[in-house]
PDB file of C-alpha atoms and ligand atoms in Angstrom:
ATOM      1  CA  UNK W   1     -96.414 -41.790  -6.984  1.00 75.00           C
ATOM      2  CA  UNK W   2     -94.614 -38.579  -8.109  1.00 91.00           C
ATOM      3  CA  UNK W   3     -95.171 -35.701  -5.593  1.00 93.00           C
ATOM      4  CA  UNK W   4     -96.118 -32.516  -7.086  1.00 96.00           C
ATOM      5  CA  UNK W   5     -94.114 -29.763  -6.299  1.00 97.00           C
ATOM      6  CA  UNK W   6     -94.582 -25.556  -6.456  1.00 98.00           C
ATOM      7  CA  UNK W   7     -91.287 -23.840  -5.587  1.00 98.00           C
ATOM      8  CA  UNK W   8     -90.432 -20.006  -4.916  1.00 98.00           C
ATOM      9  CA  UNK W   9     -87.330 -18.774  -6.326  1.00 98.00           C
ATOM     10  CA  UNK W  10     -86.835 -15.097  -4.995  1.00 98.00           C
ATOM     11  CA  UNK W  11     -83.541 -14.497  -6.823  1.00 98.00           C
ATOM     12  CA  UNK W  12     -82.317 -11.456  -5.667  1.00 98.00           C
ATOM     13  CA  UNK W  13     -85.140  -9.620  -4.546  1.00 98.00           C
ATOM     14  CA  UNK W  14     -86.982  -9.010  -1.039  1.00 98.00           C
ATOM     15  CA  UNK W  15     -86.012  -7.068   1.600  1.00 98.00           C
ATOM     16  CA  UNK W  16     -86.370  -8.043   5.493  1.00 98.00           C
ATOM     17  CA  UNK W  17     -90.007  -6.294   6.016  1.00 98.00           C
ATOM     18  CA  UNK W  18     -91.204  -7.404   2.153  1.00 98.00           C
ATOM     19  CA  UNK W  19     -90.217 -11.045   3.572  1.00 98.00           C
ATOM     20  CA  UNK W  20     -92.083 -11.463   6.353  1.00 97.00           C
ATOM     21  CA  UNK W  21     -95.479  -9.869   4.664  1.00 98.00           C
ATOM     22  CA  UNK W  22     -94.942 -11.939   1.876  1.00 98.00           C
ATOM     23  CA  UNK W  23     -94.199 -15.067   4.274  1.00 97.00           C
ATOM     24  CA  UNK W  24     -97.209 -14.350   6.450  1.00 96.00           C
ATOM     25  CA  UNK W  25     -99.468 -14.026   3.579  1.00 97.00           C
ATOM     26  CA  UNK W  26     -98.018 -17.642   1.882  1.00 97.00           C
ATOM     27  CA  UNK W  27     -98.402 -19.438   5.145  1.00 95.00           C
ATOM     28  CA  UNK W  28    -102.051 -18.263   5.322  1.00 94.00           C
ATOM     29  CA  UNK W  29    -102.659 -19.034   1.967  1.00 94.00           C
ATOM     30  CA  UNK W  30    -101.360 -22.284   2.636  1.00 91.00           C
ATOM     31  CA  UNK W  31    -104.068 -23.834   4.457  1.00 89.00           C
ATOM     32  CA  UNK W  32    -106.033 -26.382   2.596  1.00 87.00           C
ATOM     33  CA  UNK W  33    -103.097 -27.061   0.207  1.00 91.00           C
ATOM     34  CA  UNK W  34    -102.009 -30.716   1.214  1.00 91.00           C
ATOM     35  CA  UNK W  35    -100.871 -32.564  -1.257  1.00 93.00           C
ATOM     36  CA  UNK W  36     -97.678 -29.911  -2.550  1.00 96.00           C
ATOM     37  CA  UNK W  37     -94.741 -29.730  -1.611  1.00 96.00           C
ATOM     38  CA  UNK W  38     -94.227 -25.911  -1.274  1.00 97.00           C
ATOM     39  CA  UNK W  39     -90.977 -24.344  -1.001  1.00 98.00           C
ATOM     40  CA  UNK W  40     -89.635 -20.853  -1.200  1.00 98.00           C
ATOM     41  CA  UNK W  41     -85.514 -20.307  -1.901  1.00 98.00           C
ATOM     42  CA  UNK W  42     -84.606 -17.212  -0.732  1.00 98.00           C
ATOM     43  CA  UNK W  43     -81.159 -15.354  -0.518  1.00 98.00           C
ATOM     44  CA  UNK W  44     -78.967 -16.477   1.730  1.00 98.00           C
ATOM     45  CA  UNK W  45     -78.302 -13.467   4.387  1.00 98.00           C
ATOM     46  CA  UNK W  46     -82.498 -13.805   4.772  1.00 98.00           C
ATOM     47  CA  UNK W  47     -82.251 -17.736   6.028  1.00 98.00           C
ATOM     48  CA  UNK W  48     -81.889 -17.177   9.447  1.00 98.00           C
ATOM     49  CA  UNK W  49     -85.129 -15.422  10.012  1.00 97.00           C
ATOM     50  CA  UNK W  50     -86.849 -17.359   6.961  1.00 97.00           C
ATOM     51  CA  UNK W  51     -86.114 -20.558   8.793  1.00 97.00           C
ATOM     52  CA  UNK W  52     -87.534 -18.751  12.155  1.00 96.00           C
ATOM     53  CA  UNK W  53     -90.693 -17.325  10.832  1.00 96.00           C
ATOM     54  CA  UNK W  54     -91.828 -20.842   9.043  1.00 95.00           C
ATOM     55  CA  UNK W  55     -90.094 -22.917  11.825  1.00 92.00           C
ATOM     56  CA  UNK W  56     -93.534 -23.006  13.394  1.00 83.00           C
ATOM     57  CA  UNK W  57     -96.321 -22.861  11.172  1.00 86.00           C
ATOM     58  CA  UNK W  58     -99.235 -24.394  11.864  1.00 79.00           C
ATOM     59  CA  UNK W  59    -101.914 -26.987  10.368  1.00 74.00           C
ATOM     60  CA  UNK W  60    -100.264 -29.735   7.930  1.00 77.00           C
ATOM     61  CA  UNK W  61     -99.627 -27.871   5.093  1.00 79.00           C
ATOM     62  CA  UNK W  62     -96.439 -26.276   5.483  1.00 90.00           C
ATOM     63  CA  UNK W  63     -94.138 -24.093   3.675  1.00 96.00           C
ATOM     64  CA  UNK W  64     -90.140 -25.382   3.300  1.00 97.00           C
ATOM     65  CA  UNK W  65     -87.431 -23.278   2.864  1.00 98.00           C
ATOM     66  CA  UNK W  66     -84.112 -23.267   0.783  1.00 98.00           C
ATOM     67  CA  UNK W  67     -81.739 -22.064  -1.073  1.00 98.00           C
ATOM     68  CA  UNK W  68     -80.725 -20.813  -4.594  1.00 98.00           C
ATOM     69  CA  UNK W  69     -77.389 -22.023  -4.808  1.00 98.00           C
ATOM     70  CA  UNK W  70     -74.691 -23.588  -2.435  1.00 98.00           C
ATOM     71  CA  UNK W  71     -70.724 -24.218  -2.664  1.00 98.00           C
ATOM     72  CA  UNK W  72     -69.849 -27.729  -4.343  1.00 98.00           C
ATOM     73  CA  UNK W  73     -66.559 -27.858  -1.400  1.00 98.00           C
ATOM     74  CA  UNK W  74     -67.470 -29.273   2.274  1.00 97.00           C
ATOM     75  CA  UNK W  75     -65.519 -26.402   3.806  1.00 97.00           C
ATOM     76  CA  UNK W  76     -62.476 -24.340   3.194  1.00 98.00           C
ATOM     77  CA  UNK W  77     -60.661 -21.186   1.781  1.00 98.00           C
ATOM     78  CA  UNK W  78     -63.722 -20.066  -0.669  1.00 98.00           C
ATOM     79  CA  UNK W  79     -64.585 -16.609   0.286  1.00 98.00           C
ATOM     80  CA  UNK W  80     -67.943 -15.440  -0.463  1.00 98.00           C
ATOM     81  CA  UNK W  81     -69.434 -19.105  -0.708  1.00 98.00           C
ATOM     82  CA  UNK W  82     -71.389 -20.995   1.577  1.00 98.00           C
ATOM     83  CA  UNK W  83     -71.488 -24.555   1.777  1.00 98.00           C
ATOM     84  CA  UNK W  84     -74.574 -27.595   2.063  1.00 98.00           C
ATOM     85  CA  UNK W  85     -73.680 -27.477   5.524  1.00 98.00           C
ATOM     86  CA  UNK W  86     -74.336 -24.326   6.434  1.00 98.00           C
ATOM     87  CA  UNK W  87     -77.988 -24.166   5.129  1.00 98.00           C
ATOM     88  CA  UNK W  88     -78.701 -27.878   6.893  1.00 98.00           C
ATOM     89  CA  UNK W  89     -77.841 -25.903  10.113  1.00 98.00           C
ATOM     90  CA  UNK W  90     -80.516 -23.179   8.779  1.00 98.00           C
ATOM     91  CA  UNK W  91     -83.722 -25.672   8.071  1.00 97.00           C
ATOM     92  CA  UNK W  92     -82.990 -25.938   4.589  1.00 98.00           C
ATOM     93  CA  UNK W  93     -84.777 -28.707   3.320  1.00 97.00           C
ATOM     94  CA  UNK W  94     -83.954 -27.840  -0.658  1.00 98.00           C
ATOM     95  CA  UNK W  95     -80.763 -26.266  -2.689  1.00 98.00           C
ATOM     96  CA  UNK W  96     -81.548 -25.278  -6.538  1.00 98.00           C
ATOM     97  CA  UNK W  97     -77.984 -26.254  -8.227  1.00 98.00           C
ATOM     98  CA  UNK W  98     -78.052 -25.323 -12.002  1.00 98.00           C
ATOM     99  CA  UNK W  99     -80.027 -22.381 -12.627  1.00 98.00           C
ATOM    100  CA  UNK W 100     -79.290 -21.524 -16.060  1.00 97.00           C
ATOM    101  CA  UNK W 101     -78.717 -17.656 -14.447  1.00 97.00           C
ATOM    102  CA  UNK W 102     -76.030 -19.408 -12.435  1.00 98.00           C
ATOM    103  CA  UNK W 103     -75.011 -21.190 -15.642  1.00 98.00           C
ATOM    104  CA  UNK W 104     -74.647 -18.166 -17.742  1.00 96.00           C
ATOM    105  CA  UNK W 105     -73.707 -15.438 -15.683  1.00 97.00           C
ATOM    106  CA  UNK W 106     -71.307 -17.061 -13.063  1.00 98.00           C
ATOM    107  CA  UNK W 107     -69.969 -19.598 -15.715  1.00 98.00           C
ATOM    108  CA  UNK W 108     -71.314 -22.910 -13.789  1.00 98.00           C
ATOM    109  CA  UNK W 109     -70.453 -25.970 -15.982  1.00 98.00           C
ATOM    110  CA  UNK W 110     -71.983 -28.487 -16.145  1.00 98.00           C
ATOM    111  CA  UNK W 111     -68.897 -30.656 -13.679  1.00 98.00           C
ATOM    112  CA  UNK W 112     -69.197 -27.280 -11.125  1.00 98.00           C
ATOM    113  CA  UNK W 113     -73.025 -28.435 -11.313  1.00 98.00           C
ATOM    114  CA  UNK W 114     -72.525 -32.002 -10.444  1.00 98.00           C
ATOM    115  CA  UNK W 115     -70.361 -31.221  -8.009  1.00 98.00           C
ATOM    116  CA  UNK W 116     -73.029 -29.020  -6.151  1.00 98.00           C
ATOM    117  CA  UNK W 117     -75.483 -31.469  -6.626  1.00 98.00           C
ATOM    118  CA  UNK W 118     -73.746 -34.403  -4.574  1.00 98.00           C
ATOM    119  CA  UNK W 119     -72.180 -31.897  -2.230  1.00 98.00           C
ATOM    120  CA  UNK W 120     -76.485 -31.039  -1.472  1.00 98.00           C
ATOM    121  CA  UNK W 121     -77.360 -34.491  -0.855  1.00 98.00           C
ATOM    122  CA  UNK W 122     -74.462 -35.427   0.980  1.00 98.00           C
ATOM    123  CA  UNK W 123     -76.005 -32.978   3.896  1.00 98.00           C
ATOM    124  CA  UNK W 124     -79.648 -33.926   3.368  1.00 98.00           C
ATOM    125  CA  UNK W 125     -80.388 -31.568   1.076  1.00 98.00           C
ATOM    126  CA  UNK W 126     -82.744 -32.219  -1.810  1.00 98.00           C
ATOM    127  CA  UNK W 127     -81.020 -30.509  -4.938  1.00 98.00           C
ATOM    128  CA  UNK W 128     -83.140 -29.121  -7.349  1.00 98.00           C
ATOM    129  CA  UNK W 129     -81.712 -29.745 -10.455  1.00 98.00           C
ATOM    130  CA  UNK W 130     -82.272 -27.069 -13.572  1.00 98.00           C
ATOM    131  CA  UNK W 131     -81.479 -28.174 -16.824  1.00 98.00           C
ATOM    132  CA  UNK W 132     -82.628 -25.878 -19.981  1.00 98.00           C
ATOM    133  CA  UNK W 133     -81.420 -24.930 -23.382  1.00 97.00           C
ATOM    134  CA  UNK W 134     -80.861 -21.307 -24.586  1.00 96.00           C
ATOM    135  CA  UNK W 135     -82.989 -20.369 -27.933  1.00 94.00           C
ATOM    136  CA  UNK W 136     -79.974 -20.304 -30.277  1.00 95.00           C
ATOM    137  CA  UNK W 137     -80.000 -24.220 -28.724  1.00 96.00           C
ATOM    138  CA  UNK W 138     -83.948 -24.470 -29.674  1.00 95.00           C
ATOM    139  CA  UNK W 139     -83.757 -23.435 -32.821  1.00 93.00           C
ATOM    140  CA  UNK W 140     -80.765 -25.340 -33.865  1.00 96.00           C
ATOM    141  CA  UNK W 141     -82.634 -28.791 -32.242  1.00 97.00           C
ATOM    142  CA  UNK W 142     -79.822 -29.254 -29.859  1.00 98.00           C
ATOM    143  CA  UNK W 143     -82.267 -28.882 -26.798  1.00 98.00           C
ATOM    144  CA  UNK W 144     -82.231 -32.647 -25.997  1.00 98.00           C
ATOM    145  CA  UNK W 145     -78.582 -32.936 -26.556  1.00 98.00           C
ATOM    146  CA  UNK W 146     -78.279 -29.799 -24.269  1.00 98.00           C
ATOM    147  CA  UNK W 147     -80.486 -31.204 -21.605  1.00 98.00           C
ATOM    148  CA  UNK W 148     -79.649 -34.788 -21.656  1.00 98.00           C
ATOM    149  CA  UNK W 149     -76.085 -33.493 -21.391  1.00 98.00           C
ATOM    150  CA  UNK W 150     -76.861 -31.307 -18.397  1.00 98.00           C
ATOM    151  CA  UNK W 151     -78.626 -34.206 -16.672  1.00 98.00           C
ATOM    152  CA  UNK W 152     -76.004 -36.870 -17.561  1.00 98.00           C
ATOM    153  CA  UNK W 153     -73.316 -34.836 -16.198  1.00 98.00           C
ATOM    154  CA  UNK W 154     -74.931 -34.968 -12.686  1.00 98.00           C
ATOM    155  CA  UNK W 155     -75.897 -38.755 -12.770  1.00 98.00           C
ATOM    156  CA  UNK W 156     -72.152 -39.625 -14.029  1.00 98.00           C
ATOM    157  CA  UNK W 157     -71.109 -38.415 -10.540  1.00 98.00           C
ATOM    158  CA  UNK W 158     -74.162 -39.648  -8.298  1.00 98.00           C
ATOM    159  CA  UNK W 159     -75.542 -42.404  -9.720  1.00 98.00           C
ATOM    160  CA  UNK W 160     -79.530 -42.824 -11.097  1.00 97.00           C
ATOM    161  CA  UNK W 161     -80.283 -43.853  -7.787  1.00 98.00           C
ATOM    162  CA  UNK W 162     -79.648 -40.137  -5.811  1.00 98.00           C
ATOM    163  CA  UNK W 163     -82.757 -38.984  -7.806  1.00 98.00           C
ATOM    164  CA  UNK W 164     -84.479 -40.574  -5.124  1.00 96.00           C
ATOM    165  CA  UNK W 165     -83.557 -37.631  -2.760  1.00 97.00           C
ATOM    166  CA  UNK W 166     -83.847 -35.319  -5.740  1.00 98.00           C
ATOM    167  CA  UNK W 167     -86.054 -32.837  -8.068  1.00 98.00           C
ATOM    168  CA  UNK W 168     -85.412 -31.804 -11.722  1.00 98.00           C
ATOM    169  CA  UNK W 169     -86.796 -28.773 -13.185  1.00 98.00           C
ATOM    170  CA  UNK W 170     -87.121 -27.896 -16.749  1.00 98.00           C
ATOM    171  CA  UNK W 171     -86.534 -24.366 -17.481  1.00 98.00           C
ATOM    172  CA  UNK W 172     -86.120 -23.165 -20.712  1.00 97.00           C
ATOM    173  CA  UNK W 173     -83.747 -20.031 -21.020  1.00 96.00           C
ATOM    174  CA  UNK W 174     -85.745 -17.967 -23.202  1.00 94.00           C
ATOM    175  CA  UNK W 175     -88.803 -18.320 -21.167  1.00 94.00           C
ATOM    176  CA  UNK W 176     -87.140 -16.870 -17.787  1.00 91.00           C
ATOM    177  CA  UNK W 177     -88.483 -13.724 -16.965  1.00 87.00           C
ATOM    178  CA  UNK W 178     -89.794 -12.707 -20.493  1.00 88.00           C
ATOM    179  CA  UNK W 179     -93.041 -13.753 -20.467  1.00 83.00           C
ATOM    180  CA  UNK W 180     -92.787 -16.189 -23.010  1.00 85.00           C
ATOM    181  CA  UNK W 181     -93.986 -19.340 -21.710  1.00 88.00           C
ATOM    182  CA  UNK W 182     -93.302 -22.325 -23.751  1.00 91.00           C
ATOM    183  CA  UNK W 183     -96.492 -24.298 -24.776  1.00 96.00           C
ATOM    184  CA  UNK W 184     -97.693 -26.948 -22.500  1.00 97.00           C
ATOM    185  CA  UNK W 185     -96.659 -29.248 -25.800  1.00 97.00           C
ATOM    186  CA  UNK W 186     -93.411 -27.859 -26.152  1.00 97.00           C
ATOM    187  CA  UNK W 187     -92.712 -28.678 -22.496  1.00 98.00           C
ATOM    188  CA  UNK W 188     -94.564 -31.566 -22.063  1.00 98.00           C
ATOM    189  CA  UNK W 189     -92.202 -32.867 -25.019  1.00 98.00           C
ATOM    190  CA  UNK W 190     -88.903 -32.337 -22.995  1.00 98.00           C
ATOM    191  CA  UNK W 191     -90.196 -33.495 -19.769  1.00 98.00           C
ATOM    192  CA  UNK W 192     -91.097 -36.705 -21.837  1.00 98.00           C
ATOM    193  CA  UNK W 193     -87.697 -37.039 -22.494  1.00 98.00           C
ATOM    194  CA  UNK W 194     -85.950 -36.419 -19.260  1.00 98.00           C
ATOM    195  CA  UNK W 195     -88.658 -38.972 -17.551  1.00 98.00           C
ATOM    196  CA  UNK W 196     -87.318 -41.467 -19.533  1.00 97.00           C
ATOM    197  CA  UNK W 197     -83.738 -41.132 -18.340  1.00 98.00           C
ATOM    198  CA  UNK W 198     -84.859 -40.435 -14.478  1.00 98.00           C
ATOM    199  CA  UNK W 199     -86.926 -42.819 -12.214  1.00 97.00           C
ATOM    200  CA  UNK W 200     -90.275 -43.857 -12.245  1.00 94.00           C
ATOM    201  CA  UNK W 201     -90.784 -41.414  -9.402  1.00 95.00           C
ATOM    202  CA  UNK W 202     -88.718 -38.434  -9.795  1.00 97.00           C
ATOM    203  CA  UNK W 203     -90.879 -35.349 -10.021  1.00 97.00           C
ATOM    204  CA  UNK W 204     -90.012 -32.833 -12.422  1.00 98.00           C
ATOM    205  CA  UNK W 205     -90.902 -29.227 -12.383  1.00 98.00           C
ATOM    206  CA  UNK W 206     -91.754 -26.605 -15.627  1.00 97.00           C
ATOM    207  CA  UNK W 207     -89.493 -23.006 -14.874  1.00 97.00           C
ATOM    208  CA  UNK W 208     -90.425 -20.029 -17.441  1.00 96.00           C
ATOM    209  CA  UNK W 209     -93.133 -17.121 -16.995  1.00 95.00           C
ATOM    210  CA  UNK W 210     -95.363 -19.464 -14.767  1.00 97.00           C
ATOM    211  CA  UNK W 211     -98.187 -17.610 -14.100  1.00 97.00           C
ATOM    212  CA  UNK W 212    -101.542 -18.373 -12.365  1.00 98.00           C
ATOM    213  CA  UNK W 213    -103.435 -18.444 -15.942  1.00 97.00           C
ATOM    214  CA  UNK W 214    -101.055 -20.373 -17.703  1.00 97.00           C
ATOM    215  CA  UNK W 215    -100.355 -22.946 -14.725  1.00 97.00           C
ATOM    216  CA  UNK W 216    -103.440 -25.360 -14.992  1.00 97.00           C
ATOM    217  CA  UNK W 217    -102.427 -25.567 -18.730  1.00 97.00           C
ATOM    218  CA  UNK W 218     -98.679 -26.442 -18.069  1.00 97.00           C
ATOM    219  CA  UNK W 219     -99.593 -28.731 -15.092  1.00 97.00           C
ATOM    220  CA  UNK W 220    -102.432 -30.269 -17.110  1.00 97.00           C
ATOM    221  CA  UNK W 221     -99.687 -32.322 -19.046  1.00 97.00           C
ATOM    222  CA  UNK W 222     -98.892 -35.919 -18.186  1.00 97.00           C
ATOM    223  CA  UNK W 223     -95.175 -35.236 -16.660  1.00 97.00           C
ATOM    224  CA  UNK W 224     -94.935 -31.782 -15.402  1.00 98.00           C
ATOM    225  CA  UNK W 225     -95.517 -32.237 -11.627  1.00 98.00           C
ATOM    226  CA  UNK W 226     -95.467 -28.826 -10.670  1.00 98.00           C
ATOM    227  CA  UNK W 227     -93.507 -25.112 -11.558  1.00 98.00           C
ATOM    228  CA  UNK W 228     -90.230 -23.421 -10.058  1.00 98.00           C
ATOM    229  CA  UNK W 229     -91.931 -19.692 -10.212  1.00 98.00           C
ATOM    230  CA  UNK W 230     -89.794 -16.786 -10.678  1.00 98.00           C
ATOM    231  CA  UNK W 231     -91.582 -13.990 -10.593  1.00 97.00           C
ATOM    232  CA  UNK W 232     -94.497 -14.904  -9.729  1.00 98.00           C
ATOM    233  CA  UNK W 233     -93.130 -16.170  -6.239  1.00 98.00           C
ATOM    234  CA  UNK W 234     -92.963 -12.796  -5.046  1.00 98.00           C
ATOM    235  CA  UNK W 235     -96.462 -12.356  -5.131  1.00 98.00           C
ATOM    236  CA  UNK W 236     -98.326 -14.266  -2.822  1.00 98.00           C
ATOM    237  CA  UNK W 237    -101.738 -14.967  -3.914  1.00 98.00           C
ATOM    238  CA  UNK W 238    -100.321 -15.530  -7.387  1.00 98.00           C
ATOM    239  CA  UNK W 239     -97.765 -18.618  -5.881  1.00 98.00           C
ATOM    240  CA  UNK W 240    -101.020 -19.275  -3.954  1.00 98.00           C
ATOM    241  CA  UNK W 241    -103.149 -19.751  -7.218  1.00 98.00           C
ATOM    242  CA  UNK W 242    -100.399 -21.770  -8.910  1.00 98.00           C
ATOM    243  CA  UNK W 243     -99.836 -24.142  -6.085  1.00 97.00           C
ATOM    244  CA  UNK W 244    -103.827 -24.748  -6.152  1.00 97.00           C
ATOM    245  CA  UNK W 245    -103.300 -25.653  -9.833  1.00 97.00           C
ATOM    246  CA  UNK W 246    -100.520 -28.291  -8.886  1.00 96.00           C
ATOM    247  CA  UNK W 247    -103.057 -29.626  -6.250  1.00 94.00           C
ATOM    248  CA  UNK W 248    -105.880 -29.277  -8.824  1.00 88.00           C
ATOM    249  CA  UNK W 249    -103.518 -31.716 -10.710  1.00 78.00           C
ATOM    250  CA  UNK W 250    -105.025 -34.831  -9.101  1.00 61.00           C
TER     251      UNK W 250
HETATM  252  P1  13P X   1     -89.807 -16.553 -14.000  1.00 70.09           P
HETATM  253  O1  13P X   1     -90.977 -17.335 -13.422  1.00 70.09           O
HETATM  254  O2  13P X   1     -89.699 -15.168 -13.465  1.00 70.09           O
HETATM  255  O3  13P X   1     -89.788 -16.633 -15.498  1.00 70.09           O
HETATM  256  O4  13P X   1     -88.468 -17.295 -13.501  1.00 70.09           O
HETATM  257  C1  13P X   1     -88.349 -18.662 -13.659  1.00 70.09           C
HETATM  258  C2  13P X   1     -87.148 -19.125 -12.924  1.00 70.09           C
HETATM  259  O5  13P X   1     -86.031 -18.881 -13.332  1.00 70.09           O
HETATM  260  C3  13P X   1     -87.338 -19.882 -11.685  1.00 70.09           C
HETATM  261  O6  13P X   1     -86.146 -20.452 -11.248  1.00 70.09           O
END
């Protein structure tokens, strides 16, 4: 069975008293949610005391930690990087590689992606793969070319098989942060796709202005498993609400 997933990207925001409110609150809300797998990625100067204050939650629903990003090198002369070693030492259970911010504004390609993607799971990390297409690439029907390109890049170096340790998320470019969510058709159409060029059990998460209205929707459809929440992360009852929608998912 696919495991349904809800995870927190923080991007750059938070500060070290928002955290831990916004932790506290998130591991309360938590209780009762078996069932997701809940995450939160959070910068990477914050780990440290992320990975204290979750280290010992209690009941059985707990919430992981991770990163946004990680260096695709084991080690070496990369200042300002940090490498999938580094966050195993801090808890880190997951490592987004791909996001399309990463993409576009720090001029990932699609090899740099790869690369970060093996170097994850070659420390135990589960990458969480983003693959999306910008709306120039929507409205010119290129956004299975795009995606099926930015997900064949990644098996070419690590085989079908790695999925097994591994999460995909769909997240359309135009729907970051603007409030424009696609349809649950529209997204339902391109996680069709990618399920049929991943395993039989690799979950795959919707990314773009998931909100706690428009989640049951989204996670209504046959293969969206569960969201990777922008915004909406950084407000806990709202993550709350959309990781109750995941669960509602049955
Ligand atoms: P928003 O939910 O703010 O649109 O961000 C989505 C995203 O990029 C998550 O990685």
């Amino acid at each position: 069975m696919r495991n349904r997933f809800v995870v927190g990207n923080w991007k750059m925001h938070g500060n070290r008293v928002s955290n831990r409110a916004l932790l506290e609150a998130l591991v309360k809300g938590m209780q009762g949610l078996e069932g997701v797998e809940c995450a939160v990625c959070v910068p990477f100067p914050y780990l440290g005391e992320v990975a204290a204050q979750l280290a010992g939650q209690p009941g059985k629903a707990r919430l992981a930690w991770g990163a946004q990003n990680l260096n695709e090198h084991a080690q070496g002369a990369f200042t300002g990087e940090v490498s999938a070693q580094m966050l195993a030492e801090f808890g880190c259970r997951y490592a987004i590689v791909g996001h399309s911010e990463r993409r576009q504004l720090f001029g990932e390609t699609d090899a740099v992606v790869a690369g970060k993607y093996a170097a994850a799971l070659a420390q135990g990390l589960k990458p969480i793969l983003c693959v999306g297409e910008t709306l120039a690439q929507r409205d010119a029907g290129q956004t299975e070319n795009v995606v099926g390109r930015q997900l064949q890049a990644v098996l070419d170096l690590s085989g079908r098989k790695s999925l097994e340790n591994a999460v995909v998320a769909y997240e359309p470019v135009w729907a970051i942060g603007t409030g424009r969510t696609a349809t649950p058709a529209q997204a339902q159409a391109v996680h069709e796709f990618l399920r049929a060029r991943v395993l039989p059990d690799t979950s795959i998460l919707y990314g773009g202005s998931v909100k706690p209205d428009n989640a049951p929707a989204l996670f209504g459809m046959q293969d969206i498993d569960g969201g990777l929440i922008g915004g909406a992360s950084l407000v806990a009852a709202d993550f709350i609400a959309i990781a109750r929608a995941a669960q509602r998912k049955g």
